[in-house]
mmCIF file of C-alpha atoms in Angstrom:
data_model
loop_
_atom_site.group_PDB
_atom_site.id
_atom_site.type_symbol
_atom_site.label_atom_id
_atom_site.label_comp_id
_atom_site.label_asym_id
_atom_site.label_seq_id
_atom_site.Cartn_x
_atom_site.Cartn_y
_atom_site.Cartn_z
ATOM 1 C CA UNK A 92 -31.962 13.744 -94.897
ATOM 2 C CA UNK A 93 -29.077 12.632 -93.291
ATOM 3 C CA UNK A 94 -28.745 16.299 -92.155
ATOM 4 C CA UNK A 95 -31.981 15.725 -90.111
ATOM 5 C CA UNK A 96 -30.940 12.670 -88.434
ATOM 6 C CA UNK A 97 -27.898 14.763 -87.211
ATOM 7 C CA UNK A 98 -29.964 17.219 -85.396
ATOM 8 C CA UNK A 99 -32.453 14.302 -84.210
ATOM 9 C CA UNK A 100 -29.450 12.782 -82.353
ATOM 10 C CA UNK A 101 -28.168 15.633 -80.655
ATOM 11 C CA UNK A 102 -31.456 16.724 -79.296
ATOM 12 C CA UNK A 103 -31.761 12.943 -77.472
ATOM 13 C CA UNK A 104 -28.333 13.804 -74.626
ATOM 14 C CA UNK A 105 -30.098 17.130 -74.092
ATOM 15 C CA UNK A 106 -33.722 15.777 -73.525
ATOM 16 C CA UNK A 107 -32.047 13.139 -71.178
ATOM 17 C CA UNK A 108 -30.340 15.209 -69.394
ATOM 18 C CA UNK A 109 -33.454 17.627 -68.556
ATOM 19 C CA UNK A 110 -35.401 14.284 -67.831
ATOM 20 C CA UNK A 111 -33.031 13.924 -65.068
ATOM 21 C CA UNK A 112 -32.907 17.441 -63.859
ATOM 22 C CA UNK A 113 -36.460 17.219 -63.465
ATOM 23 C CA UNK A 114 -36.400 13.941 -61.354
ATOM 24 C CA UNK A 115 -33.519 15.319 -58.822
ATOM 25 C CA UNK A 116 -36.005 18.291 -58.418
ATOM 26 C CA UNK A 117 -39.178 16.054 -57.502
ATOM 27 C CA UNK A 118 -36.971 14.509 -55.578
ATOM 28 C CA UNK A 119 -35.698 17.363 -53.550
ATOM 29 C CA UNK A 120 -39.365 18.341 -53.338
ATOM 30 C CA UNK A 121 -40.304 15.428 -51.456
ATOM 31 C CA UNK A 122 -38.007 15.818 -49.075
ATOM 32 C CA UNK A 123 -38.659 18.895 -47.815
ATOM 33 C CA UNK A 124 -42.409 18.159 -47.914
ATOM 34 C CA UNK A 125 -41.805 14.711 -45.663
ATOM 35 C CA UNK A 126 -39.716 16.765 -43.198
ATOM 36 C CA UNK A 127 -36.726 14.008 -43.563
ATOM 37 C CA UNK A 128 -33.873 15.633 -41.491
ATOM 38 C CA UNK A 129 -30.801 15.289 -43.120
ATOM 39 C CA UNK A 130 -27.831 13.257 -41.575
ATOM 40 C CA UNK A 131 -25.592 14.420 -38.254
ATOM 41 C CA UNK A 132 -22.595 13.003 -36.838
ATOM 42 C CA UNK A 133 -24.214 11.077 -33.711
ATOM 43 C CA UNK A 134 -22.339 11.812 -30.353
ATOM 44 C CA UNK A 135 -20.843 8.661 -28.508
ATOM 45 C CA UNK A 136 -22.484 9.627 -25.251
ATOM 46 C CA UNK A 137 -25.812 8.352 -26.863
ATOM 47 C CA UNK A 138 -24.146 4.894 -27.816
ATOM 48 C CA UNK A 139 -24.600 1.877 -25.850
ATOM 49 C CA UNK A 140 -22.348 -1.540 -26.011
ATOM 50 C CA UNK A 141 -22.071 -4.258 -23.798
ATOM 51 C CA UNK A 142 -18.654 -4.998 -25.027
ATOM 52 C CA UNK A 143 -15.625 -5.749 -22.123
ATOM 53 C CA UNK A 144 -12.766 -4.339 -23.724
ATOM 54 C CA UNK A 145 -9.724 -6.156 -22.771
ATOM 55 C CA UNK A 146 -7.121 -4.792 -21.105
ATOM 56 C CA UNK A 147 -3.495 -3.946 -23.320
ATOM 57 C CA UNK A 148 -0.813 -6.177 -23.202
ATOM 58 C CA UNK A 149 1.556 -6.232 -20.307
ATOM 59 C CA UNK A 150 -0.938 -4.604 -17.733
ATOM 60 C CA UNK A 151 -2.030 -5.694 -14.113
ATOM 61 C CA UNK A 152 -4.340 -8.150 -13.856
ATOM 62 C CA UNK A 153 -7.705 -7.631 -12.232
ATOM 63 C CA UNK A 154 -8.009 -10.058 -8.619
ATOM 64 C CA UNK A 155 -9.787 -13.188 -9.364
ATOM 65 C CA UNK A 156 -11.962 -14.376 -6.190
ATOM 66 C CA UNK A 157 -11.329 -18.320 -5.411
ATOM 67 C CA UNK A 158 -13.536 -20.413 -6.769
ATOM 68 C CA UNK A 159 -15.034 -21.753 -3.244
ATOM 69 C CA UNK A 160 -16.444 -18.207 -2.070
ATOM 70 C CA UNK A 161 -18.222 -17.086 -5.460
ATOM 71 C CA UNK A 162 -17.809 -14.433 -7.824
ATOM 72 C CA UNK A 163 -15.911 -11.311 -7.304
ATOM 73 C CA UNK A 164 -17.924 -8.003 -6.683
ATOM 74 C CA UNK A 165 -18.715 -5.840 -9.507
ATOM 75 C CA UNK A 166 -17.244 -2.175 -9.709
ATOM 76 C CA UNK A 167 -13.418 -2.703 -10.700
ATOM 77 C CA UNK A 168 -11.460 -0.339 -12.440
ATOM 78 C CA UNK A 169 -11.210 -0.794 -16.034
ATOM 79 C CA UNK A 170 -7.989 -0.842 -18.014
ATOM 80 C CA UNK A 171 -7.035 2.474 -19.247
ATOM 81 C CA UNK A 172 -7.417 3.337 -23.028
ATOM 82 C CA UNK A 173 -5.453 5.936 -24.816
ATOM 83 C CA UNK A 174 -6.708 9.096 -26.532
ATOM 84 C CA UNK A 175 -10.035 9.742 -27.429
ATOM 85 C CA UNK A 176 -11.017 5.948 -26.376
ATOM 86 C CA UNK A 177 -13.792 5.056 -24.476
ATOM 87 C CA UNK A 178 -13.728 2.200 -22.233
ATOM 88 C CA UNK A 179 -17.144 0.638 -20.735
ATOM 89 C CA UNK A 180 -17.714 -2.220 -18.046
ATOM 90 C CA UNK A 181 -19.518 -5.144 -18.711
ATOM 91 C CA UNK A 182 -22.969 -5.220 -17.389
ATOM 92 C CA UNK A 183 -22.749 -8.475 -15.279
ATOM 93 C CA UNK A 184 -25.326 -9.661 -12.349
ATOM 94 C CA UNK A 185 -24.946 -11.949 -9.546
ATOM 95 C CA UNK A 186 -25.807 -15.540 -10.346
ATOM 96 C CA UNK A 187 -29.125 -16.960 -8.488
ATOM 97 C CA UNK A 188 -28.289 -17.913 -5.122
ATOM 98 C CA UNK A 189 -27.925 -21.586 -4.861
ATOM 99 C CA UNK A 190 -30.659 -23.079 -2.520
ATOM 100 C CA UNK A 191 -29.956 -23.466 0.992
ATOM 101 C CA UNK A 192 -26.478 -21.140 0.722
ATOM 102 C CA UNK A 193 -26.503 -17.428 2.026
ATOM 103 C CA UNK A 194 -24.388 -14.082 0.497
ATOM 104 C CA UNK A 195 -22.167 -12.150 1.963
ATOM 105 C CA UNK A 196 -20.979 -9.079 0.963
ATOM 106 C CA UNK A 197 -18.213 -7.435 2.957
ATOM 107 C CA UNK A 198 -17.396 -3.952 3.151
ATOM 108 C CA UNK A 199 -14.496 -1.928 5.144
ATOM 109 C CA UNK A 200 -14.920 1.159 6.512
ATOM 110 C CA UNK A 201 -12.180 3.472 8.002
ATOM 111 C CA UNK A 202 -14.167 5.788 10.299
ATOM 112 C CA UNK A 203 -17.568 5.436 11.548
ATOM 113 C CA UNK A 204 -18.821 7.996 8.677
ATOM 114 C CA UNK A 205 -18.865 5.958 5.962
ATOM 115 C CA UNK A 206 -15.726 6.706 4.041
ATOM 116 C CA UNK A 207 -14.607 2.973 2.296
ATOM 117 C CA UNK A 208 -11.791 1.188 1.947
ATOM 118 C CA UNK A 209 -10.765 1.003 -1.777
ATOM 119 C CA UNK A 210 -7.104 -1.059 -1.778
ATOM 120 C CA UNK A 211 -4.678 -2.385 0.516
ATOM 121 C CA UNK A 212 -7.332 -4.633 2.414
ATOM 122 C CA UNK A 213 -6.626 -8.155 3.395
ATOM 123 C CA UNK A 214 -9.888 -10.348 4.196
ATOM 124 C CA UNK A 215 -9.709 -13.692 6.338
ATOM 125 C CA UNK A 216 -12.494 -16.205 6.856
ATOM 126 C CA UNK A 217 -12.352 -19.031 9.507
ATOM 127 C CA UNK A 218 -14.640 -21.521 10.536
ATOM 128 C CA UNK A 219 -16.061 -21.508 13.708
ATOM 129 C CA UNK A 220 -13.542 -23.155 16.015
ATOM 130 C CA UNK A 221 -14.845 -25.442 18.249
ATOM 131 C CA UNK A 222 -12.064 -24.852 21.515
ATOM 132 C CA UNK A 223 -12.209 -21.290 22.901
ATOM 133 C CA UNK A 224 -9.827 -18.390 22.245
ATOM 134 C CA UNK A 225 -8.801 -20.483 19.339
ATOM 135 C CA UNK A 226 -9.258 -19.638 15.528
ATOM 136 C CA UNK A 227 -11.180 -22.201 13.207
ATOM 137 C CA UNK A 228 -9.640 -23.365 10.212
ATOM 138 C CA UNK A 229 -9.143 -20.352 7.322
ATOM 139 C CA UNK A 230 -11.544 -21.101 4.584
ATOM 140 C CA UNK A 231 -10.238 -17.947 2.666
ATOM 141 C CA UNK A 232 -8.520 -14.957 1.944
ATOM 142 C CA UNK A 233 -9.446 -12.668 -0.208
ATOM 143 C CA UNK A 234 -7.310 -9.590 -0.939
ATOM 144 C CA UNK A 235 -9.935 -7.403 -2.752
ATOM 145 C CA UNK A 236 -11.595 -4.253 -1.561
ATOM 146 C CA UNK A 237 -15.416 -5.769 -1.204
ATOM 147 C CA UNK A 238 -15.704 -9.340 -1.640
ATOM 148 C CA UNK A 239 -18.558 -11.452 -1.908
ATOM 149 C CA UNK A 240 -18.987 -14.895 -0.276
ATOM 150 C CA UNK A 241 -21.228 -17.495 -0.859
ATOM 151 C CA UNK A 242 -21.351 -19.875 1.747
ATOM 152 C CA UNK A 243 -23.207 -22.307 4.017
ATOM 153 C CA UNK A 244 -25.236 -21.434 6.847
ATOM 154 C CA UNK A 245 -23.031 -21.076 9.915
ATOM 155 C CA UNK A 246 -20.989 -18.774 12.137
ATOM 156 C CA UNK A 247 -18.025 -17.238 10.844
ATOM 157 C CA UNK A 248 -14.785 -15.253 12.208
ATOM 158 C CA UNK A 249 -13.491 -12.925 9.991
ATOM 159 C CA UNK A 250 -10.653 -10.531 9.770
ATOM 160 C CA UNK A 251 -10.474 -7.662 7.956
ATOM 161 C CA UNK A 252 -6.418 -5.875 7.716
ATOM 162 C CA UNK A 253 -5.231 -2.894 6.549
ATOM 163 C CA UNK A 254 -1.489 -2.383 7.196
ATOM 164 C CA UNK A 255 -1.550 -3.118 11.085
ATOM 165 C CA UNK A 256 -5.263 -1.824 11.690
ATOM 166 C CA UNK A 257 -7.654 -4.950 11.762
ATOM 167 C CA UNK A 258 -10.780 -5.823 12.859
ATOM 168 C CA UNK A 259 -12.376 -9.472 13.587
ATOM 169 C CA UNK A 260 -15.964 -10.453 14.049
ATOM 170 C CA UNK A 261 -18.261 -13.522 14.643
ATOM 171 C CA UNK A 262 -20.713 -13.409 11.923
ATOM 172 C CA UNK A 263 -23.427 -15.857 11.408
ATOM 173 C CA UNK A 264 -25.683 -16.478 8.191
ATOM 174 C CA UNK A 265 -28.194 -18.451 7.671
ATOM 175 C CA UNK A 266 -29.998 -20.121 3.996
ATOM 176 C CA UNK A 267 -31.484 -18.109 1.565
ATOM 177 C CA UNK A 268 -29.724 -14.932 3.261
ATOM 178 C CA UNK A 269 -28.152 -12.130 1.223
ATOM 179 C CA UNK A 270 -26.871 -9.483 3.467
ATOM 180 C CA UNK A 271 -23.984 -6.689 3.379
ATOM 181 C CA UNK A 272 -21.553 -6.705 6.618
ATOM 182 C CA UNK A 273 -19.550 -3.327 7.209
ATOM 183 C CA UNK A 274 -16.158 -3.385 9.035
ATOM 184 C CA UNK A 275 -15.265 -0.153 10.843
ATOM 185 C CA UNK A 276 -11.838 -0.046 11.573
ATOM 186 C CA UNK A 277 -11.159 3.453 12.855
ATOM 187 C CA UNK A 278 -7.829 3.439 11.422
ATOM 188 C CA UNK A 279 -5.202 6.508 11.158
ATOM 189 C CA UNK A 280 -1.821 6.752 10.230
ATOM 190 C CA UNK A 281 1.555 7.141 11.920
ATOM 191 C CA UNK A 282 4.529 8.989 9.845
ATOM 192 C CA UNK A 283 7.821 9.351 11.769
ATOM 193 C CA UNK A 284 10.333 12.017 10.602
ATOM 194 C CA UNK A 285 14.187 12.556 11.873
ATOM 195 C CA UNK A 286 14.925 16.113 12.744
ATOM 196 C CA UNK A 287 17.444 17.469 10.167
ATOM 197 C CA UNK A 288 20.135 17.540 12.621
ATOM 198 C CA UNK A 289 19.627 13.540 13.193
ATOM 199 C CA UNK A 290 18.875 13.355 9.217
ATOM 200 C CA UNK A 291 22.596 14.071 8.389
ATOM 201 C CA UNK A 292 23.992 11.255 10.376
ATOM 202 C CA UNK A 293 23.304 8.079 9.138
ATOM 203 C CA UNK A 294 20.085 8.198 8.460
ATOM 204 C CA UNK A 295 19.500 5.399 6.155
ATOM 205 C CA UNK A 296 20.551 3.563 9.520
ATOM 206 C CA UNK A 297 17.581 4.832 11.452
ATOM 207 C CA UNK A 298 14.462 2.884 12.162
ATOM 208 C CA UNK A 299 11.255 2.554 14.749
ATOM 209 C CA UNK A 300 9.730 0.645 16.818
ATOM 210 C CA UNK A 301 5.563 0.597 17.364
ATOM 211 C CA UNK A 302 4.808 -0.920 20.556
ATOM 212 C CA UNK A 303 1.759 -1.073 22.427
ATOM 213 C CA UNK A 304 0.491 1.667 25.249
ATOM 214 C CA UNK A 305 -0.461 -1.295 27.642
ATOM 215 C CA UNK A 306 1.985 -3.768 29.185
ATOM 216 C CA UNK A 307 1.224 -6.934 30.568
ATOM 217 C CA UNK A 308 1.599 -9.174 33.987
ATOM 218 C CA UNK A 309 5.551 -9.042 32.956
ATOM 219 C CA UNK A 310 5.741 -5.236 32.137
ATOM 220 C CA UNK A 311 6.548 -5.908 28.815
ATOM 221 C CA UNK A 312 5.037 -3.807 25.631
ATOM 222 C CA UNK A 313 3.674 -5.854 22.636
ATOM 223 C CA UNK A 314 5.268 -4.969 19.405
ATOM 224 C CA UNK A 315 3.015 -3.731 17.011
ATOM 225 C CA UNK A 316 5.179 -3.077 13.991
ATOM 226 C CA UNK A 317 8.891 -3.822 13.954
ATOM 227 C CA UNK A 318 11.982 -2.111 11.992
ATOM 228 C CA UNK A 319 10.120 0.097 10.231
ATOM 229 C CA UNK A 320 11.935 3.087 8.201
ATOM 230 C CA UNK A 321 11.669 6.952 8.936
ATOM 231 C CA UNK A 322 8.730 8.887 6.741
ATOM 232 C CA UNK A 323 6.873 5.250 6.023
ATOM 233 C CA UNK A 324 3.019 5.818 6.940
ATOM 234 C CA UNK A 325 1.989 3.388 9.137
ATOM 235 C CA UNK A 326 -1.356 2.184 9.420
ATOM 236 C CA UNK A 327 -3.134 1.471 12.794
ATOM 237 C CA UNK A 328 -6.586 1.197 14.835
ATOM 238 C CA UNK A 329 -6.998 4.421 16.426
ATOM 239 C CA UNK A 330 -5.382 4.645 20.014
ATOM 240 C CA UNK A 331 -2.021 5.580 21.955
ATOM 241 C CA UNK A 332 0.917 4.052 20.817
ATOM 242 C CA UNK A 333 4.684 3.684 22.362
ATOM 243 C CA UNK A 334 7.477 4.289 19.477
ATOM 244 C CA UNK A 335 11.025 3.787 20.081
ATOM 245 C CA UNK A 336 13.278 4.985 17.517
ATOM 246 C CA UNK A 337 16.533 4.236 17.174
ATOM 247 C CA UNK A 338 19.752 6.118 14.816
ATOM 248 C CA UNK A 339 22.595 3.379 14.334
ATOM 249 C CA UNK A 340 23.156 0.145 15.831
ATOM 250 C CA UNK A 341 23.744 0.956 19.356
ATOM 251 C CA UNK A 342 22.201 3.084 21.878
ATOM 252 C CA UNK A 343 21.094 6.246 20.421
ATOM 253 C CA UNK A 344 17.175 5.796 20.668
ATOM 254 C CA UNK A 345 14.585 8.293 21.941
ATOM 255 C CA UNK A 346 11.192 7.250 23.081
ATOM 256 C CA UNK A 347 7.811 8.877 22.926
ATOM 257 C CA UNK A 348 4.018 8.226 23.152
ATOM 258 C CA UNK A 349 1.759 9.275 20.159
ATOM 259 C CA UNK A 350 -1.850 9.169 19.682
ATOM 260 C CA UNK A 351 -3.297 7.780 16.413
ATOM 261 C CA UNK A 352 -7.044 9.167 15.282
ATOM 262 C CA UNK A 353 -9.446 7.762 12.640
ATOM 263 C CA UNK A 354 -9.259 8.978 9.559
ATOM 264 C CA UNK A 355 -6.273 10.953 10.410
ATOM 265 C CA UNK A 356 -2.563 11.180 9.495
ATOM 266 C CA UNK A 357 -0.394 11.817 12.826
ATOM 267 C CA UNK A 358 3.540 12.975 12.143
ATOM 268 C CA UNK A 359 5.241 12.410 15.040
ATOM 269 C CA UNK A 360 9.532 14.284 14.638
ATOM 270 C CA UNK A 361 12.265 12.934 16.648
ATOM 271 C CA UNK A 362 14.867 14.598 17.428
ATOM 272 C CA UNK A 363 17.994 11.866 18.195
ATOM 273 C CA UNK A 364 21.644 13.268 20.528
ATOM 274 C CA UNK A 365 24.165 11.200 18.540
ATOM 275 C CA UNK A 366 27.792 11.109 18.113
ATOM 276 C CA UNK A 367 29.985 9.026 14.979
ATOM 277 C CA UNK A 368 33.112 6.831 16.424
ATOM 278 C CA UNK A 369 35.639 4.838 14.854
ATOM 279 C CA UNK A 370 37.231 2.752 16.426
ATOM 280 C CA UNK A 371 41.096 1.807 15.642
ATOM 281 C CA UNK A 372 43.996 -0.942 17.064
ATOM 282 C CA UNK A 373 47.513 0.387 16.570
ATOM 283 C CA UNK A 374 50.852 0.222 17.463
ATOM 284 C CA UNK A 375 52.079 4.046 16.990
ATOM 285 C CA UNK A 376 49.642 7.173 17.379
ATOM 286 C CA UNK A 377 48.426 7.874 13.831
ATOM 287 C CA UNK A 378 49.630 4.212 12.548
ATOM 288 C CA UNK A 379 47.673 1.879 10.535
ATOM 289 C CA UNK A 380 44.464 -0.237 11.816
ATOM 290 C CA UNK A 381 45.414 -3.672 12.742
ATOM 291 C CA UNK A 382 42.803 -6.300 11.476
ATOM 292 C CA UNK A 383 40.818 -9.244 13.194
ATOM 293 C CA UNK A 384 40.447 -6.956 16.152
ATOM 294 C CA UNK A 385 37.558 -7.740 18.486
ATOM 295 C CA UNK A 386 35.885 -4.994 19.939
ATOM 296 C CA UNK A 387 33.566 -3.812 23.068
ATOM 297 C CA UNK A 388 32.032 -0.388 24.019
ATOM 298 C CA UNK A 389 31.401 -0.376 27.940
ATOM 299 C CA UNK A 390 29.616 2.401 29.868
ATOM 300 C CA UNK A 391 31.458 3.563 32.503
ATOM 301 C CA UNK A 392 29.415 1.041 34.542
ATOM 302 C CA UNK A 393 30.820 -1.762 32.988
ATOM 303 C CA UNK A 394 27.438 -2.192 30.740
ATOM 304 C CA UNK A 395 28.174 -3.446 26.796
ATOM 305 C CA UNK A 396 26.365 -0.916 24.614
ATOM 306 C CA UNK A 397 27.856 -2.340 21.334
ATOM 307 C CA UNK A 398 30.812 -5.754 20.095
ATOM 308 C CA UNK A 399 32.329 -5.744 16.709
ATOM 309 C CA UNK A 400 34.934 -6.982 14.801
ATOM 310 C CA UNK A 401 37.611 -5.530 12.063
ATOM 311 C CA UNK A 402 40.031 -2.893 11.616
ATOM 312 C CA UNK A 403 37.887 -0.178 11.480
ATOM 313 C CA UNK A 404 34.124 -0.612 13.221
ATOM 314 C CA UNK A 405 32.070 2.994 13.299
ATOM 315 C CA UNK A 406 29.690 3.807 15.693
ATOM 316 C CA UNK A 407 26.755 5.862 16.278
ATOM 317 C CA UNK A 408 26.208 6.452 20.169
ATOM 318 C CA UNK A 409 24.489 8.276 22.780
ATOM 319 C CA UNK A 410 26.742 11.388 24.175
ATOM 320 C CA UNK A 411 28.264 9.774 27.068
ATOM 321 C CA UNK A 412 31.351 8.588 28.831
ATOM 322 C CA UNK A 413 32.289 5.158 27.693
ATOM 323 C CA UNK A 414 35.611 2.847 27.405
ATOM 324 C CA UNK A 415 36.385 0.810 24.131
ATOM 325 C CA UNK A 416 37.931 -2.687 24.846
ATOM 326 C CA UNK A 417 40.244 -4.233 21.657
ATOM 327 C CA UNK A 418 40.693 -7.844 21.978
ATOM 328 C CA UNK A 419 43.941 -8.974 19.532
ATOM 329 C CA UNK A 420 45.905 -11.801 19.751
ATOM 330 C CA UNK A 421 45.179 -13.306 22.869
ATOM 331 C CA UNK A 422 45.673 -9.620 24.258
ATOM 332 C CA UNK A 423 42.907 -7.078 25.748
ATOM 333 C CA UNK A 424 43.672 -3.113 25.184
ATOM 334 C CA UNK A 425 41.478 -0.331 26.712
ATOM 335 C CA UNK A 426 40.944 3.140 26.202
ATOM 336 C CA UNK A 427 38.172 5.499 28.270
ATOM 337 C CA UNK A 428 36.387 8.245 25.621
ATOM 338 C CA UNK A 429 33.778 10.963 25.396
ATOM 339 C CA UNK A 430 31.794 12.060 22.863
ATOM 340 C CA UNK A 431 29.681 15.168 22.381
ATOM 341 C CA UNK A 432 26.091 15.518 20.536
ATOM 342 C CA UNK A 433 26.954 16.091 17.195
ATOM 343 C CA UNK A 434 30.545 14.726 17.172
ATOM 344 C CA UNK A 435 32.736 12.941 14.937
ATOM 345 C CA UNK A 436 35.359 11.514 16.685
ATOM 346 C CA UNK A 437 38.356 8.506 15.685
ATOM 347 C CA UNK A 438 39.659 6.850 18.907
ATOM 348 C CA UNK A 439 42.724 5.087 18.688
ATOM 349 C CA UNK A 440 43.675 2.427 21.177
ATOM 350 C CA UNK A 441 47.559 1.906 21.545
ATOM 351 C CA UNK A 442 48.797 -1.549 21.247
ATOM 352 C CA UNK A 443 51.958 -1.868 23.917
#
């Protein structure tokens, strides 16, 4: 008897088990009958999120627009993720226009083609002034690629800069309006290089001058852009422009015309004529510079090119003829000189 139980109770595991088996199976069955497809990694272009992920720490921050001129335009750059992250813009519209304002949107244009302004844009916005040739009070600046105003009904001056191009027009809007003004500022570049004879002397010391092509009742130029250093790009309405450049800090300048055209990069190279001179007070040939020494380089005509003071002032100057004047103790030295393109002279004037 108890031998039958035994068997009884080893037959129940094996029953189970084949009650399962057979369940799994229907199972299976039923899905293949249903057409249930089974389960795939899903790709992240078919995702959607209307998450804003913040930039990281310690990154640029994006350009806020002022409170008094509205929201900022939709469109900026999102902060960069690393690997294998995916970064997605807010979707954001513009908030109902308040009754009885207009919108403005402004966009800059380089050339007449179409091609926009991204960065580097500077916008101002005046109130109508009341007095001609005068500017009304400035309402805003905004220093954003496309901004967009909301503002009363009115007429408006505004400025648009890019380096030294610019462009300023009257605008008026009236209530209810929501329009989009384009700026076309037909703006080129200017790069100035030294020749690589002038590069080797001094060149750190060289700048340019930008002037303008017309001059007025006086016959003077107006200065565009001041001091500014050799390869720098310049930027500038399109037109004909006077540069004066200038190696040292005396007379050794060369002047030319260029032409600037929109949407273009112009590289003007100057070639400079220079000599180095050093100037130097003693009382023996080849003795040491005596200090607190004032000094003058005349043209032959008389004409100061260049004053300095100390032991040891150096020069860059035009080839020429010249005479240095040292003032020491109540006591005034000359010396005439010449100096060749090129040339690195010392000229020592003899205290007797």
């Amino acid at each position: 008897m108890a031998s039958s139980e035994t068997a009884n109770t080893r037959q129940v595991p094996v029953m189970m088990c084949r009650y399962f088996s057979a369940v799994l199976a229907a199972a299976l069955l039923l899905v293949v009958a249903t057409g249930i497809p089974p389960a795939v990694a899903q790709g992240a272009g078919n995702w959607s999120t209307d998450l804003d992920l913040k930039p990281p720490p310690g990154s640029a921050a994006t350009p806020q627009e002022s409170p008094a001129t509205g929201p900022g335009r939709a469109g900026q750059r999102p902060a960069a993720g690393g690997a294998g992250t995916t970064v997605v813009k807010k979707k954001t519209n513009e908030p109902p226009l308040q009754e009885g304002m207009a919108r403005l949107t402004l966009v800059a244009l380089l050339t007449a083609d179409g091609q926009r302004i991204e960065q580097d844009l500077v916008w101002r916005i005046f109130e109508e002034s009341r007095e001609p040739r005068t500017a009304g009070k400035l309402i805003g600046t905004h220093k954003i690629a496309s901004p967009v105003l909301t503002l009363p009904p009115g007429t408006y001056t505004i400025n648009a800069a890019f380096g030294r191009a610019n462009l300023t027009r009257k605008i008026t809007v009236a209530a209810g309006v929501e329009a989009t003004e384009p700026f076309v500022l037909n703006a080129g570049g200017l790069r100035v290089r030294l020749a690589a004879a002038a590069s080797g002397m001094e060149s750190m010391k060289a700048f340019f001058d930008i002037l303008s092509d017309e001059r007025d009742q006086s016959g003077e130029r107006r200065i565009i852009f001041s001091h500014a250093k050799p390869d720098t790009v310049i930027r500038l309405n399109s037109g004909i422009y006077h540069v004066v450049s200038t190696l040292g800090d005396a007379n050794a300048t060369v002047e030319s015309d260029v032409t600037v055209e929109s949407g273009k990069l112009t590289e003007a190279t100057i070639s400079h004529k220079a000599g180095r001179v050093t100037l130097k007070l003693v009382t023996r040939q080849g003795g040491e510079a005596l200090p607190d020494t004032e000094w003058s380089v005349l043209t032959e005509e008389g004409t100061s090119v260049k004053t300095s003071v100390g032991a040891l002032p150096t020069h860059i100057l035009a080839p020429g003829k010249y005479v240095a004047v040292a003032k020491s103790q109540g006591r005034v030295f000359r010396r005439a000189f010449e100096i060749a393109n090129g040339e690195t002279i010392q000229v020592e004037v003899m205290r007797q």
